[in-house]
Short mmCIF file of C-alpha atoms in Angstrom, two decimals:
data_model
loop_
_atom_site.label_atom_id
_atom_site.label_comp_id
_atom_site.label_asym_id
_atom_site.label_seq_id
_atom_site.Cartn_x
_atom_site.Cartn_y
_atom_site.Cartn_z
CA UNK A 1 19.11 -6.64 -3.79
CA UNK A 2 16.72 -6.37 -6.53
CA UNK A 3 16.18 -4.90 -9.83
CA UNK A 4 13.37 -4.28 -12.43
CA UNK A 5 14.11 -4.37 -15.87
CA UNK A 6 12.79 -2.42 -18.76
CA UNK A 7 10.55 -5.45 -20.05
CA UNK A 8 9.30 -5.77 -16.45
CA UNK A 9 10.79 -8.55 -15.20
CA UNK A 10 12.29 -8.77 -11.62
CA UNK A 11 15.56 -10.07 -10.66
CA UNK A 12 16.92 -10.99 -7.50
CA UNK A 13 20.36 -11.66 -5.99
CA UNK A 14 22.05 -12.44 -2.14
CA UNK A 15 20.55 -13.71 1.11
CA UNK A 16 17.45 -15.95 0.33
CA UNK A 17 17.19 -17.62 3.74
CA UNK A 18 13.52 -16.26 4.11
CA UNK A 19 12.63 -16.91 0.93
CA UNK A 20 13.12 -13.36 -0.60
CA UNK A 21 14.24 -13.94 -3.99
CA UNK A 22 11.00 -15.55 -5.09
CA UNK A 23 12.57 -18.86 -6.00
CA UNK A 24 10.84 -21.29 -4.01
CA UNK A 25 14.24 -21.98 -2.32
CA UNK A 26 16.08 -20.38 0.71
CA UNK A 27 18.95 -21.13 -1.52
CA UNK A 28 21.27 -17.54 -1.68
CA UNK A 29 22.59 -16.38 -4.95
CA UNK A 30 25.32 -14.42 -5.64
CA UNK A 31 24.27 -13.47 -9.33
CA UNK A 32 20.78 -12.19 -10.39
CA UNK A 33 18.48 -14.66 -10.86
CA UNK A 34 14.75 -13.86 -12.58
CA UNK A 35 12.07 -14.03 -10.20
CA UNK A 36 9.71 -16.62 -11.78
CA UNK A 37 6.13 -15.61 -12.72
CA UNK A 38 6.68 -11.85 -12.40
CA UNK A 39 6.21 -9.84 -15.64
CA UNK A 40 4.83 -6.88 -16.65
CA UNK A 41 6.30 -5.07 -13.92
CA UNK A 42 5.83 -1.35 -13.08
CA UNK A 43 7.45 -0.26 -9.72
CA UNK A 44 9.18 -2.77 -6.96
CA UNK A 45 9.18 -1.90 -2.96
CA UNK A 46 11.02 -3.73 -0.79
CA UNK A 47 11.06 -4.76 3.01
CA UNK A 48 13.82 -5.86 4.88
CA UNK A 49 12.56 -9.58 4.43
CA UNK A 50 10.28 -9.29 1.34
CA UNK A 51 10.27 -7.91 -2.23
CA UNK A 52 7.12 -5.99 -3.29
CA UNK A 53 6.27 -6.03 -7.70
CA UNK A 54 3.28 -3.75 -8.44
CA UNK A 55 1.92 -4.24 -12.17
CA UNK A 56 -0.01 -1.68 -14.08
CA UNK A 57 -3.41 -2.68 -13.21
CA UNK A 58 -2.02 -1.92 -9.47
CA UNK A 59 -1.84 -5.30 -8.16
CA UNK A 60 0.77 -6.39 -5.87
CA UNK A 61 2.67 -9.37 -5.97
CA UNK A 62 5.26 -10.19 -2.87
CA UNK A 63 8.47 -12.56 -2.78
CA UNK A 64 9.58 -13.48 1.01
CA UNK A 65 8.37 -13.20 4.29
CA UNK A 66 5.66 -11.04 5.73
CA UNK A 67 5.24 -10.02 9.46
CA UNK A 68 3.36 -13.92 10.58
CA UNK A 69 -0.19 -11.91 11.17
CA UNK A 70 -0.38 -10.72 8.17
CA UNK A 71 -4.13 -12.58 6.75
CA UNK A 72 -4.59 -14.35 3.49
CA UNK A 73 -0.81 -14.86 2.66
CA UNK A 74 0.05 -18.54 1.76
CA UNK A 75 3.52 -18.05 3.01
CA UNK A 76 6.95 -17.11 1.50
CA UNK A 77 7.91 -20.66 0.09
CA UNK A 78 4.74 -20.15 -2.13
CA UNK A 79 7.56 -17.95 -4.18
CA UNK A 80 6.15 -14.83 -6.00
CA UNK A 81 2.22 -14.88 -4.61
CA UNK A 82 -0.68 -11.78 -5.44
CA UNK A 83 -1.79 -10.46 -2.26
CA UNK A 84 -4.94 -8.37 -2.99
CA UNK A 85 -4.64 -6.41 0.29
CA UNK A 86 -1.46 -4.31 -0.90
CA UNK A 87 -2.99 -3.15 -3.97
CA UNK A 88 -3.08 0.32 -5.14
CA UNK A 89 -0.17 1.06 -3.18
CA UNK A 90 1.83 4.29 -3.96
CA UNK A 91 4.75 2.63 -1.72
CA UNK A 92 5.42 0.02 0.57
CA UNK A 93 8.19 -0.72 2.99
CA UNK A 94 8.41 -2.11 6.41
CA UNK A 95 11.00 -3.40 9.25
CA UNK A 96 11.20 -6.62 10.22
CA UNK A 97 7.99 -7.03 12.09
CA UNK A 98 5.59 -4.37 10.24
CA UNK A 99 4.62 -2.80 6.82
CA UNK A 100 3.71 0.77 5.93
CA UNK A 101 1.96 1.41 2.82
CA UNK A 102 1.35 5.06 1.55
CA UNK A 103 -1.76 5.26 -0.20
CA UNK A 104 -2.83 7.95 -3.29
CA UNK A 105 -5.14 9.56 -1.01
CA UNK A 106 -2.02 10.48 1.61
CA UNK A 107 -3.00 8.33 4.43
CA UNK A 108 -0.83 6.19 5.70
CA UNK A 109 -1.62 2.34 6.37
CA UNK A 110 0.20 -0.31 8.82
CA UNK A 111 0.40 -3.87 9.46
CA UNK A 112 1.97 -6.49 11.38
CA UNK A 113 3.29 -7.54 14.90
CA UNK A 114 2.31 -5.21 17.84
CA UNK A 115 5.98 -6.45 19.03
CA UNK A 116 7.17 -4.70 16.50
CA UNK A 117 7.80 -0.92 17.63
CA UNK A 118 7.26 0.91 14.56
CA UNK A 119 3.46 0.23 13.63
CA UNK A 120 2.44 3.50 14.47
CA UNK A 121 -0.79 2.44 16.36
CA UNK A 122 -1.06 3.41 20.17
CA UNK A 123 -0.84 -0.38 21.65
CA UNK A 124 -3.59 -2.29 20.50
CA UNK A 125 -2.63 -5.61 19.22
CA UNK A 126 -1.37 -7.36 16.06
CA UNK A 127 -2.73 -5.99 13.09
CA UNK A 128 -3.83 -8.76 10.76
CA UNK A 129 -5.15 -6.48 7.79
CA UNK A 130 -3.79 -2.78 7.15
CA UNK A 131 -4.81 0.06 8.96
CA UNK A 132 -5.07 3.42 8.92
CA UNK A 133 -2.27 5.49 11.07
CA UNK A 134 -4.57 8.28 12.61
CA UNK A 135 -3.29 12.12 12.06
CA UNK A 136 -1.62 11.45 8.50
CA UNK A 137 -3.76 12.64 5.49
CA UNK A 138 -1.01 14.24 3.51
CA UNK A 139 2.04 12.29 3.05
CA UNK A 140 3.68 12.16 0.22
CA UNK A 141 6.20 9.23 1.16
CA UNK A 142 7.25 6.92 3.37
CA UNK A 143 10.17 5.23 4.65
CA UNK A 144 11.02 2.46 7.39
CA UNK A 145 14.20 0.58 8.76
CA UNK A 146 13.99 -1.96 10.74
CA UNK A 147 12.37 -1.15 14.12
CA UNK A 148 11.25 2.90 12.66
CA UNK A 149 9.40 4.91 10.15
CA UNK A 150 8.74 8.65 8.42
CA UNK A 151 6.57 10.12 6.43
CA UNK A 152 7.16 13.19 4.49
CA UNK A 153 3.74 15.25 4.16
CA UNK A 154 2.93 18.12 1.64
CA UNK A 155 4.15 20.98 3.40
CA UNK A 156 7.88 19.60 3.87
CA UNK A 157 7.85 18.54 7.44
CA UNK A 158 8.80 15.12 8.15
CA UNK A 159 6.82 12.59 11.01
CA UNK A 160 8.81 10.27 12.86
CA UNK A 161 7.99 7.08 14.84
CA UNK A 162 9.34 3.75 16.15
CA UNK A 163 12.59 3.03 18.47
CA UNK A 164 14.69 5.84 19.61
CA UNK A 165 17.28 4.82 22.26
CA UNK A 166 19.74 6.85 20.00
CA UNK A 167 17.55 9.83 18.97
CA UNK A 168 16.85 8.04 15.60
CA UNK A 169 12.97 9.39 15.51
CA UNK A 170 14.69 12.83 15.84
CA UNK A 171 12.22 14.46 17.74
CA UNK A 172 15.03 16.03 20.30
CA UNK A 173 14.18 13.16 23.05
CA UNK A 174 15.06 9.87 23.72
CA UNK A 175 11.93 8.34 24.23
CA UNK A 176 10.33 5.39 22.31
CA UNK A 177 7.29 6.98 19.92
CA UNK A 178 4.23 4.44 19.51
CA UNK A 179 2.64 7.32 17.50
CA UNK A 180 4.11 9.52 14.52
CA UNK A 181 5.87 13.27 16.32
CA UNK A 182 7.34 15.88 14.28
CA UNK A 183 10.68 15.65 13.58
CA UNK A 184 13.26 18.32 14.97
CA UNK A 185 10.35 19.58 17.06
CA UNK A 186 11.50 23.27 17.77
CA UNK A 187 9.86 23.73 21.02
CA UNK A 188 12.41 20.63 22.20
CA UNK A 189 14.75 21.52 25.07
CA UNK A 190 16.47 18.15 25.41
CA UNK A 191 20.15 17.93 23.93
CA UNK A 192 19.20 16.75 21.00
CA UNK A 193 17.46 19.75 19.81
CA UNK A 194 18.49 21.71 16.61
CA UNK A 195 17.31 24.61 17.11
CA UNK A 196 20.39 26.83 17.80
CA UNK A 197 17.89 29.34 19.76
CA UNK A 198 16.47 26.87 22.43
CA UNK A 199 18.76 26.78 25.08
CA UNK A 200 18.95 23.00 26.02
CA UNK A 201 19.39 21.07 29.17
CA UNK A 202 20.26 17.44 29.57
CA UNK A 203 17.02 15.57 31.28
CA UNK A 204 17.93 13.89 34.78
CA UNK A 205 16.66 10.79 33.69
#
């Protein structure tokens, strides 16, 4: 967990084996501690493995571990470290294995392990430096667990990508999405459709 205070400091509490709470340690604490050498704090993002601090000049500092591809980062036992290639950032987030930033412009920028099913990227490789998710210009938001991610755009719909053995990308199917789909996609006529009007039938496979 972590919390920024109203004098922009950043503290940090429970499990610290990668090196998440900025300390230097992989020491966990059950009490906040202050993450050294943040201040001046406006917004904080977080990953399932790493805590994100944005200041007001827009530069990004990160606590913890980052997907191992991921260039230019000295690694998470450097504690709280400025990585120039997150900044600007309207949000970040991220599984295990990835990170999505949302940009001010709308688009939509990934990094990380191609392992990792929720880059959003038709396969391709690892992805070293961000980039660009094609077909998103308009999001307003983002949001990741740990193997998927959404996007809400503009006009209220919702985009969906990453594992979905249990119809978690919510598309009406079953079927892992490399790229983002539409969410409750109304012409869906698998039996996980929502539309009340399309009759449904179970796939054979």
């Amino acid at each position: 967990s972590v919390a920024l205070k109203s004098d922009g400091t950043v503290w940090a509490w429970g499990d610290n084996r990668n090196f998440q709470l900025g300390d230097r340690t992989p020491i966990s604490r059950n009490r906040p501690i202050q993450i050294p050498g943040l201040t001046g704090i406006r917004k904080i993002f977080t990953s399932p493995n790493a805590i994100f601090a944005q200041k007001a000049d827009g530069t990004v500092w990160v606590a913890g571990v980052l997907p191992t591809v991921i260039s230019g980062d000295p690694g998470p036992n450097s504690g709280a470290r400025h990585l120039a290639l997150f900044d600007g950032s309207i949000q970040i987030t991220g599984g295990f294995f990835h990170i999505v930033v949302l940009k001010a412009d709308g688009t939509v920028w990934t990094g990380g392990q191609q392992a990792a099913p929720a880059l959003g990227i038709a396969a391709g490789g690892d992805i070293a430096a961000l980039r660009q998710i094609p077909g998103i210009t308009d999001a307003i938001e983002v949001a990741c667990g740990g193997t998927n991610c959404m996007a809400i755009r503009r006009d209220g719909t919702v985009l969906s990508w990453g594992l979905n053995a249990y119809g978690q990308v919510g598309d009406g199917t079953l079927a892992y999405q490399q790229t983002p789909v539409l969410v409750v996609n109304e012409t869906a006529t698998n039996f996980l459709d929502l539309i009340p009007e399309v009759p449904n039938t179970i796939p054979r496979d």
